[in-house]
Each structure stands twice: as C-alpha cells, then as structure tokens.
C-alpha cells in the first residue's frame, strides 16, 4: 500500500528516461519495418527478370515468356487487326505493361532507391552494382552507364564496345535490352557481354519465332522499334507511328524520321550530345542513316528499343495517316495528305514545313 503512490509518481519523476525508452521502441519499429520493406523490395527486384538482368549468382528461376503477337504482314502489305491482340495491347493497366516491359522505369526507380538506402549499403557494401539502361540509349550511352558503375574510363568503355561488336557473342546496336542490371561491382567486360547477350536471347530472340523471322527479319523489327523509341515514349503513339512507317515503306516514300538525322549527325561529330537538335540543313547529311535522303529502312537500329517498341513495330495501328508531328504540348497529330499536314502545322505553329 505504501509503495503504490511511488509507482504512480515514477513516470512523472523520470520523464526523460521514459521518453528515451519510447523513442528507442519507435526507432526499433522503424528499423524493423524498413528492413522488411527493403527485403521485399530486393525480392521484387530479383524475381522480375522481365526488366531486371541479374548476376547469375543471384538469379532465380525465370518463367517462360509468351511469343510476341504479330499482326503486320509485310509480304502482302497488310495490317491484319486481331480483336484479341487489340484487346491485349489496349489494356495498358495490365497485360500490356507486363508484355512490353512498361514497368521498367518504376523498377529502375525501385532498384536505385534500394541501392541508395543506407542500411542496404551497409549490408551489401560495394559488392553489387545497379546499372540502369534507359530505352532509346545508343550503344555508347550503354557503355557509359556500365562504365560509370563499374569504374571504366572512356578508353575502357570504347574497348568494351569494340569487344562486343567484334567478338562472340556479338552485340550490336539495338541488341542492348533496356532495364536495370544487377551485377557484381567487380564484373569484367566479358561477363557484362555475356549478361547482355543472355538478356537479349531471353527477352527478344526467344519470343520471336523462326516463321516470323522468315517473313520479317528481327533486325528490321529492331530497326523500326528503335525509331519508334526515339520518336515517342507513349506506347499508343508507338503503334500509330509504326502504322505510318509501314504505310511509307509500302508506298515507296522516304521515311523522313528526324531521329535518324540525330543518329547520323552525332555519329559524324563523335562528341557532345548523342541526340542533338535537328536543324533543316541536317536533311542533307551524307549518311546511309539519312532517311530524308534514302528510301527504305536505315542500315540498322539507331538505338536500343524497349520491348514495348518491339511490340509496336510488330503490331502497328491501322491508319490512313502518312504525315505526323507533335505540337508544343507534346500532342501528336497525323494526316493522310501533305496538304492537310501543312494546314495542321500552320494551325499549331503558324507556318508550314
């Protein structure tokens, strides 16, 4: 009985000690919660091979991916719209995102977030590197991204490109699959080459049947997809521009894709931006990649496309449009005739082209 008042007064007698205990409990809960979230995040990273290429020592069993749907018929110059494929590709909130790898930006963000977390850095030390290859990168940008994380200087990056371009397994422009790569920070250029080749084999080549290849070579698909990737980031617009590109090819018209001028211009300059602004005089650049000057597809891909762009190249939207442009707000406009195209340009820019 005599001790009861003391027990009641103790919390008031030692407020700082009680508060410190409460703070420690809060901190402990925070650490535990963060650790669980971190482990879940890492688990998600390592179990989503659609977007993330992982060091073989960390890799888990990968599910078999469905073949790419194909609705373009180059032989008969037709786009055969399939209701089931249309439903699949129009479902941007579900199947399309999974089929075409649209979650890459979100997963890249997650990978970078996990890698930058102090607790993760303490646990992992310097053993792992996260390399983010964005859709539309040139091969030089891919080499730079790996070099930045693996400590390669400019000469070593150039040597890496020579190695992958000339030695088996050969990896050329268009074959570096975008996504987040998780690998040892001590990985050799040869290991990186094998990792990149493995991702292309699983993400692209394995999903493109031999019968499709006979009708439409995969190199042509990658070339079209690379142009789509540089022209827009919107998957729906990719399919529409794909339809326009096929229309131009079948009509014998020059493709007139500005991104090919950027590629030609930057390749000749070999310095500065890899995607310089296009000016009118660029249409006269002497390069086989100049699609204003030469008909047909350029000699090869101009960038490394996402799976979404590959899907769009194989499944163009049926359209009568031949001409298109983006206004200042980024909205796309397309027309069947050049006269209508000029009228639209005057409407949005006050002048024709």
PDB file of N, CA and C in Angstrom, residues 265-341:
ATOM      1  N   UNK A 265      24.026  12.557 -87.395  1.00  0.00           N
ATOM      2  CA  UNK A 265      24.733  13.780 -87.008  1.00  0.00           C
ATOM      3  C   UNK A 265      25.689  13.530 -85.847  1.00  0.00           C
ATOM      4  N   UNK A 266      25.206  12.833 -84.817  1.00  0.00           N
ATOM      5  CA  UNK A 266      26.034  12.566 -83.639  1.00  0.00           C
ATOM      6  C   UNK A 266      27.157  11.587 -83.954  1.00  0.00           C
ATOM      7  N   UNK A 267      26.908  10.616 -84.836  1.00  0.00           N
ATOM      8  CA  UNK A 267      27.935   9.641 -85.208  1.00  0.00           C
ATOM      9  C   UNK A 267      29.085  10.330 -85.926  1.00  0.00           C
ATOM     10  N   UNK A 268      28.764  11.284 -86.786  1.00  0.00           N
ATOM     11  CA  UNK A 268      29.808  12.008 -87.511  1.00  0.00           C
ATOM     12  C   UNK A 268      30.596  12.925 -86.582  1.00  0.00           C
ATOM     13  N   UNK A 269      29.875  13.572 -85.640  1.00  0.00           N
ATOM     14  CA  UNK A 269      30.528  14.523 -84.748  1.00  0.00           C
ATOM     15  C   UNK A 269      31.381  13.818 -83.699  1.00  0.00           C
ATOM     16  N   UNK A 270      30.874  12.675 -83.198  1.00  0.00           N
ATOM     17  CA  UNK A 270      31.572  11.876 -82.177  1.00  0.00           C
ATOM     18  C   UNK A 270      31.901  12.683 -80.919  1.00  0.00           C
ATOM     19  N   UNK A 271      31.099  13.693 -80.654  1.00  0.00           N
ATOM     20  CA  UNK A 271      31.304  14.488 -79.444  1.00  0.00           C
ATOM     21  C   UNK A 271      30.015  15.228 -79.116  1.00  0.00           C
ATOM     22  N   UNK A 272      29.958  15.740 -77.892  1.00  0.00           N
ATOM     23  CA  UNK A 272      28.764  16.473 -77.490  1.00  0.00           C
ATOM     24  C   UNK A 272      27.596  15.542 -77.247  1.00  0.00           C
ATOM     25  N   UNK A 273      26.381  16.047 -77.475  1.00  0.00           N
ATOM     26  CA  UNK A 273      25.173  15.260 -77.239  1.00  0.00           C
ATOM     27  C   UNK A 273      25.036  14.138 -78.264  1.00  0.00           C
ATOM     28  N   UNK A 274      24.584  12.977 -77.793  1.00  0.00           N
ATOM     29  CA  UNK A 274      24.327  11.866 -78.708  1.00  0.00           C
ATOM     30  C   UNK A 274      22.998  12.054 -79.425  1.00  0.00           C
ATOM     31  N   UNK A 275      22.174  12.991 -78.966  1.00  0.00           N
ATOM     32  CA  UNK A 275      20.884  13.252 -79.609  1.00  0.00           C
ATOM     33  C   UNK A 275      20.720  14.757 -79.805  1.00  0.00           C
ATOM     34  N   UNK A 276      21.518  15.324 -80.729  1.00  0.00           N
ATOM     35  CA  UNK A 276      21.491  16.771 -80.949  1.00  0.00           C
ATOM     36  C   UNK A 276      20.192  17.238 -81.601  1.00  0.00           C
ATOM     37  N   UNK A 277      19.903  18.501 -81.428  1.00  0.00           N
ATOM     38  CA  UNK A 277      18.714  19.086 -82.039  1.00  0.00           C
ATOM     39  C   UNK A 277      18.851  19.071 -83.560  1.00  0.00           C
ATOM     40  N   UNK A 278      17.758  18.726 -84.233  1.00  0.00           N
ATOM     41  CA  UNK A 278      17.766  18.663 -85.702  1.00  0.00           C
ATOM     42  C   UNK A 278      17.453  20.039 -86.280  1.00  0.00           C
ATOM     43  N   UNK A 279      18.241  20.447 -87.265  1.00  0.00           N
ATOM     44  CA  UNK A 279      18.007  21.703 -87.983  1.00  0.00           C
ATOM     45  C   UNK A 279      17.789  21.362 -89.459  1.00  0.00           C
ATOM     46  N   UNK A 280      17.162  22.268 -90.235  1.00  0.00           N
ATOM     47  CA  UNK A 280      16.844  21.968 -91.644  1.00  0.00           C
ATOM     48  C   UNK A 280      18.007  21.434 -92.474  1.00  0.00           C
ATOM     49  N   UNK A 281      19.207  21.973 -92.268  1.00  0.00           N
ATOM     50  CA  UNK A 281      20.357  21.537 -93.070  1.00  0.00           C
ATOM     51  C   UNK A 281      20.751  20.081 -92.817  1.00  0.00           C
ATOM     52  N   UNK A 282      20.300  19.519 -91.704  1.00  0.00           N
ATOM     53  CA  UNK A 282      20.633  18.126 -91.387  1.00  0.00           C
ATOM     54  C   UNK A 282      20.035  17.151 -92.393  1.00  0.00           C
ATOM     55  N   UNK A 283      19.019  17.581 -93.125  1.00  0.00           N
ATOM     56  CA  UNK A 283      18.383  16.706 -94.118  1.00  0.00           C
ATOM     57  C   UNK A 283      19.324  16.381 -95.273  1.00  0.00           C
ATOM     58  N   UNK A 284      20.431  17.108 -95.350  1.00  0.00           N
ATOM     59  CA  UNK A 284      21.392  16.895 -96.439  1.00  0.00           C
ATOM     60  C   UNK A 284      22.654  16.167 -95.958  1.00  0.00           C
ATOM     61  N   UNK A 285      22.634  15.691 -94.723  1.00  0.00           N
ATOM     62  CA  UNK A 285      23.788  14.956 -94.190  1.00  0.00           C
ATOM     63  C   UNK A 285      24.080  13.735 -95.061  1.00  0.00           C
ATOM     64  N   UNK A 286      25.355  13.545 -95.397  1.00  0.00           N
ATOM     65  CA  UNK A 286      25.746  12.384 -96.191  1.00  0.00           C
ATOM     66  C   UNK A 286      25.925  11.184 -95.268  1.00  0.00           C
ATOM     67  N   UNK A 287      24.873  10.418 -95.149  1.00  0.00           N
ATOM     68  CA  UNK A 287      24.895   9.232 -94.295  1.00  0.00           C
ATOM     69  C   UNK A 287      23.822   8.267 -94.762  1.00  0.00           C
ATOM     70  N   UNK A 288      24.140   6.992 -94.738  1.00  0.00           N
ATOM     71  CA  UNK A 288      23.149   5.985 -95.133  1.00  0.00           C
ATOM     72  C   UNK A 288      21.995   5.923 -94.133  1.00  0.00           C
ATOM     73  N   UNK A 289      22.157   6.567 -92.989  1.00  0.00           N
ATOM     74  CA  UNK A 289      21.084   6.622 -91.987  1.00  0.00           C
ATOM     75  C   UNK A 289      20.144   7.806 -92.218  1.00  0.00           C
ATOM     76  N   UNK A 290      20.442   8.626 -93.207  1.00  0.00           N
ATOM     77  CA  UNK A 290      19.602   9.791 -93.508  1.00  0.00           C
ATOM     78  C   UNK A 290      18.348   9.332 -94.254  1.00  0.00           C
ATOM     79  N   UNK A 291      17.245   9.182 -93.532  1.00  0.00           N
ATOM     80  CA  UNK A 291      16.004   8.678 -94.141  1.00  0.00           C
ATOM     81  C   UNK A 291      15.246   9.753 -94.904  1.00  0.00           C
ATOM     82  N   UNK A 292      15.766  10.971 -94.918  1.00  0.00           N
ATOM     83  CA  UNK A 292      15.206  12.003 -95.797  1.00  0.00           C
ATOM     84  C   UNK A 292      15.811  11.862 -97.191  1.00  0.00           C
ATOM     85  N   UNK A 293      17.034  11.338 -97.232  1.00  0.00           N
ATOM     86  CA  UNK A 293      17.763  11.235 -98.494  1.00  0.00           C
ATOM     87  C   UNK A 293      17.608   9.867 -99.150  1.00  0.00           C
ATOM     88  N   UNK A 294      17.507   8.820 -98.337  1.00  0.00           N
ATOM     89  CA  UNK A 294      17.444   7.460 -98.877  1.00  0.00           C
ATOM     90  C   UNK A 294      16.144   6.761 -98.488  1.00  0.00           C
ATOM     91  N   UNK A 295      15.612   5.980 -99.434  1.00  0.00           N
ATOM     92  CA  UNK A 295      14.377   5.239 -99.187  1.00  0.00           C
ATOM     93  C   UNK A 295      14.661   3.963 -98.393  1.00  0.00           C
ATOM     94  N   UNK A 296      13.592   3.404 -97.856  1.00  0.00           N
ATOM     95  CA  UNK A 296      13.708   2.150 -97.116  1.00  0.00           C
ATOM     96  C   UNK A 296      14.213   2.354 -95.699  1.00  0.00           C
ATOM     97  N   UNK A 297      14.464   1.240 -95.038  1.00  0.00           N
ATOM     98  CA  UNK A 297      14.958   1.294 -93.667  1.00  0.00           C
ATOM     99  C   UNK A 297      16.427   1.701 -93.641  1.00  0.00           C
ATOM    100  N   UNK A 298      16.857   2.354 -92.563  1.00  0.00           N
ATOM    101  CA  UNK A 298      18.295   2.619 -92.420  1.00  0.00           C
ATOM    102  C   UNK A 298      19.038   1.293 -92.268  1.00  0.00           C
ATOM    103  N   UNK A 299      20.367   1.304 -92.364  1.00  0.00           N
ATOM    104  CA  UNK A 299      21.149   0.056 -92.325  1.00  0.00           C
ATOM    105  C   UNK A 299      20.947  -0.794 -91.075  1.00  0.00           C
ATOM    106  N   UNK A 300      20.528  -0.188 -89.992  1.00  0.00           N
ATOM    107  CA  UNK A 300      20.337  -0.933 -88.741  1.00  0.00           C
ATOM    108  C   UNK A 300      19.687  -0.051 -87.701  1.00  0.00           C
ATOM    109  N   UNK A 301      19.487  -0.575 -86.496  1.00  0.00           N
ATOM    110  CA  UNK A 301      18.875   0.208 -85.418  1.00  0.00           C
ATOM    111  C   UNK A 301      19.675   1.468 -85.105  1.00  0.00           C
ATOM    112  N   UNK A 302      18.967   2.502 -84.675  1.00  0.00           N
ATOM    113  CA  UNK A 302      19.627   3.758 -84.297  1.00  0.00           C
ATOM    114  C   UNK A 302      19.706   3.900 -82.775  1.00  0.00           C
ATOM    115  N   UNK A 303      19.124   2.955 -82.058  1.00  0.00           N
ATOM    116  CA  UNK A 303      19.116   2.994 -80.597  1.00  0.00           C
ATOM    117  C   UNK A 303      18.727   1.608 -80.100  1.00  0.00           C
ATOM    118  N   UNK A 304      18.609   1.490 -78.807  1.00  0.00           N
ATOM    119  CA  UNK A 304      18.215   0.213 -78.210  1.00  0.00           C
ATOM    120  C   UNK A 304      16.794   0.315 -77.677  1.00  0.00           C
ATOM    121  N   UNK A 305      15.848  -0.343 -78.363  1.00  0.00           N
ATOM    122  CA  UNK A 305      14.431  -0.175 -78.048  1.00  0.00           C
ATOM    123  C   UNK A 305      13.946  -1.014 -76.878  1.00  0.00           C
ATOM    124  N   UNK A 306      12.893  -0.529 -76.248  1.00  0.00           N
ATOM    125  CA  UNK A 306      12.210  -1.285 -75.201  1.00  0.00           C
ATOM    126  C   UNK A 306      11.391  -2.393 -75.841  1.00  0.00           C
ATOM    127  N   UNK A 307      10.947  -3.328 -75.023  1.00  0.00           N
ATOM    128  CA  UNK A 307      10.080  -4.381 -75.531  1.00  0.00           C
ATOM    129  C   UNK A 307       8.777  -3.788 -76.038  1.00  0.00           C
ATOM    130  N   UNK A 308       8.325  -2.690 -75.424  1.00  0.00           N
ATOM    131  CA  UNK A 308       7.099  -2.019 -75.872  1.00  0.00           C
ATOM    132  C   UNK A 308       7.233  -1.560 -77.317  1.00  0.00           C
ATOM    133  N   UNK A 309       8.410  -1.029 -77.679  1.00  0.00           N
ATOM    134  CA  UNK A 309       8.638  -0.569 -79.047  1.00  0.00           C
ATOM    135  C   UNK A 309       8.696  -1.742 -80.017  1.00  0.00           C
ATOM    136  N   UNK A 310       9.266  -2.862 -79.586  1.00  0.00           N
ATOM    137  CA  UNK A 310       9.305  -4.061 -80.430  1.00  0.00           C
ATOM    138  C   UNK A 310       7.885  -4.549 -80.698  1.00  0.00           C
ATOM    139  N   UNK A 311       7.061  -4.576 -79.653  1.00  0.00           N
ATOM    140  CA  UNK A 311       5.659  -4.978 -79.808  1.00  0.00           C
ATOM    141  C   UNK A 311       4.947  -4.039 -80.779  1.00  0.00           C
ATOM    142  N   UNK A 312       5.215  -2.744 -80.678  1.00  0.00           N
ATOM    143  CA  UNK A 312       4.580  -1.762 -81.562  1.00  0.00           C
ATOM    144  C   UNK A 312       5.018  -1.941 -83.012  1.00  0.00           C
ATOM    145  N   UNK A 313       6.290  -2.279 -83.229  1.00  0.00           N
ATOM    146  CA  UNK A 313       6.784  -2.496 -84.590  1.00  0.00           C
ATOM    147  C   UNK A 313       6.092  -3.686 -85.240  1.00  0.00           C
ATOM    148  N   UNK A 314       5.811  -4.705 -84.441  1.00  0.00           N
ATOM    149  CA  UNK A 314       5.167  -5.924 -84.950  1.00  0.00           C
ATOM    150  C   UNK A 314       3.649  -5.803 -85.034  1.00  0.00           C
ATOM    151  N   UNK A 315       3.091  -4.837 -84.308  1.00  0.00           N
ATOM    152  CA  UNK A 315       1.637  -4.693 -84.242  1.00  0.00           C
ATOM    153  C   UNK A 315       1.230  -3.241 -84.445  1.00  0.00           C
ATOM    154  N   UNK A 316       1.453  -2.728 -85.674  1.00  0.00           N
ATOM    155  CA  UNK A 316       1.121  -1.330 -85.943  1.00  0.00           C
ATOM    156  C   UNK A 316      -0.383  -1.084 -85.906  1.00  0.00           C
ATOM    157  N   UNK A 317      -0.738   0.160 -85.640  1.00  0.00           N
ATOM    158  CA  UNK A 317      -2.140   0.545 -85.680  1.00  0.00           C
ATOM    159  C   UNK A 317      -2.513   0.824 -87.130  1.00  0.00           C
ATOM    160  N   UNK A 318      -3.631   0.277 -87.554  1.00  0.00           N
ATOM    161  CA  UNK A 318      -4.088   0.501 -88.922  1.00  0.00           C
ATOM    162  C   UNK A 318      -4.528   1.953 -89.055  1.00  0.00           C
ATOM    163  N   UNK A 319      -3.974   2.666 -90.031  1.00  0.00           N
ATOM    164  CA  UNK A 319      -4.260   4.084 -90.190  1.00  0.00           C
ATOM    165  C   UNK A 319      -4.068   4.509 -91.639  1.00  0.00           C
ATOM    166  N   UNK A 320      -4.737   5.589 -92.027  1.00  0.00           N
ATOM    167  CA  UNK A 320      -4.541   6.179 -93.354  1.00  0.00           C
ATOM    168  C   UNK A 320      -3.465   7.258 -93.310  1.00  0.00           C
ATOM    169  N   UNK A 321      -2.988   7.574 -92.126  1.00  0.00           N
ATOM    170  CA  UNK A 321      -2.030   8.668 -91.970  1.00  0.00           C
ATOM    171  C   UNK A 321      -0.683   8.354 -92.621  1.00  0.00           C
ATOM    172  N   UNK A 322      -0.103   9.395 -93.180  1.00  0.00           N
ATOM    173  CA  UNK A 322       1.234   9.321 -93.770  1.00  0.00           C
ATOM    174  C   UNK A 322       2.166  10.324 -93.094  1.00  0.00           C
ATOM    175  N   UNK A 323       1.594  11.435 -92.658  1.00  0.00           N
ATOM    176  CA  UNK A 323       2.381  12.517 -92.049  1.00  0.00           C
ATOM    177  C   UNK A 323       1.974  12.699 -90.589  1.00  0.00           C
ATOM    178  N   UNK A 324       2.918  13.139 -89.774  1.00  0.00           N
ATOM    179  CA  UNK A 324       2.599  13.389 -88.366  1.00  0.00           C
ATOM    180  C   UNK A 324       3.606  14.365 -87.759  1.00  0.00           C
ATOM    181  N   UNK A 325       3.225  14.954 -86.652  1.00  0.00           N
ATOM    182  CA  UNK A 325       4.130  15.804 -85.879  1.00  0.00           C
ATOM    183  C   UNK A 325       3.576  15.932 -84.456  1.00  0.00           C
ATOM    184  N   UNK A 326       4.410  16.412 -83.560  1.00  0.00           N
ATOM    185  CA  UNK A 326       3.993  16.689 -82.185  1.00  0.00           C
ATOM    186  C   UNK A 326       3.966  18.204 -81.988  1.00  0.00           C
ATOM    187  N   UNK A 327       2.896  18.694 -81.354  1.00  0.00           N
ATOM    188  CA  UNK A 327       2.822  20.130 -81.108  1.00  0.00           C
ATOM    189  C   UNK A 327       3.635  20.491 -79.863  1.00  0.00           C
ATOM    190  N   UNK A 328       3.581  21.760 -79.479  1.00  0.00           N
ATOM    191  CA  UNK A 328       4.401  22.231 -78.358  1.00  0.00           C
ATOM    192  C   UNK A 328       4.026  21.573 -77.032  1.00  0.00           C
ATOM    193  N   UNK A 329       2.808  21.085 -76.945  1.00  0.00           N
ATOM    194  CA  UNK A 329       2.357  20.417 -75.722  1.00  0.00           C
ATOM    195  C   UNK A 329       2.670  18.918 -75.737  1.00  0.00           C
ATOM    196  N   UNK A 330       3.256  18.463 -76.850  1.00  0.00           N
ATOM    197  CA  UNK A 330       3.600  17.054 -76.949  1.00  0.00           C
ATOM    198  C   UNK A 330       2.506  16.185 -77.522  1.00  0.00           C
ATOM    199  N   UNK A 331       1.401  16.801 -77.940  1.00  0.00           N
ATOM    200  CA  UNK A 331       0.298  16.020 -78.511  1.00  0.00           C
ATOM    201  C   UNK A 331       0.596  15.697 -79.970  1.00  0.00           C
ATOM    202  N   UNK A 332       0.294  14.471 -80.367  1.00  0.00           N
ATOM    203  CA  UNK A 332       0.580  14.021 -81.726  1.00  0.00           C
ATOM    204  C   UNK A 332      -0.593  14.294 -82.654  1.00  0.00           C
ATOM    205  N   UNK A 333      -0.275  14.718 -83.888  1.00  0.00           N
ATOM    206  CA  UNK A 333      -1.290  14.946 -84.918  1.00  0.00           C
ATOM    207  C   UNK A 333      -0.827  14.252 -86.194  1.00  0.00           C
ATOM    208  N   UNK A 334      -1.730  13.528 -86.859  1.00  0.00           N
ATOM    209  CA  UNK A 334      -1.358  12.869 -88.109  1.00  0.00           C
ATOM    210  C   UNK A 334      -2.431  13.095 -89.167  1.00  0.00           C
ATOM    211  N   UNK A 335      -2.006  13.086 -90.425  1.00  0.00           N
ATOM    212  CA  UNK A 335      -2.915  13.331 -91.548  1.00  0.00           C
ATOM    213  C   UNK A 335      -2.561  12.418 -92.719  1.00  0.00           C
ATOM    214  N   UNK A 336      -3.537  12.126 -93.592  1.00  0.00           N
ATOM    215  CA  UNK A 336      -3.279  11.279 -94.765  1.00  0.00           C
ATOM    216  C   UNK A 336      -2.551  12.015 -95.886  1.00  0.00           C
ATOM    217  N   UNK A 337      -2.718  13.337 -95.987  1.00  0.00           N
ATOM    218  CA  UNK A 337      -2.128  14.077 -97.107  1.00  0.00           C
ATOM    219  C   UNK A 337      -1.176  15.162 -96.618  1.00  0.00           C
ATOM    220  N   UNK A 338      -0.252  15.539 -97.516  1.00  0.00           N
ATOM    221  CA  UNK A 338       0.703  16.589 -97.176  1.00  0.00           C
ATOM    222  C   UNK A 338       0.001  17.934 -97.039  1.00  0.00           C
ATOM    223  N   UNK A 339      -1.026  18.166 -97.840  1.00  0.00           N
ATOM    224  CA  UNK A 339      -1.778  19.418 -97.768  1.00  0.00           C
ATOM    225  C   UNK A 339      -2.394  19.596 -96.379  1.00  0.00           C
ATOM    226  N   UNK A 340      -2.985  18.516 -95.871  1.00  0.00           N
ATOM    227  CA  UNK A 340      -3.566  18.568 -94.524  1.00  0.00           C
ATOM    228  C   UNK A 340      -2.472  18.737 -93.468  1.00  0.00           C
ATOM    229  N   UNK A 341      -1.345  18.127 -93.708  1.00  0.00           N
ATOM    230  CA  UNK A 341      -0.206  18.224 -92.795  1.00  0.00           C
ATOM    231  C   UNK A 341       0.248  19.678 -92.664  1.00  0.00           C
TER     232      UNK A 341
END
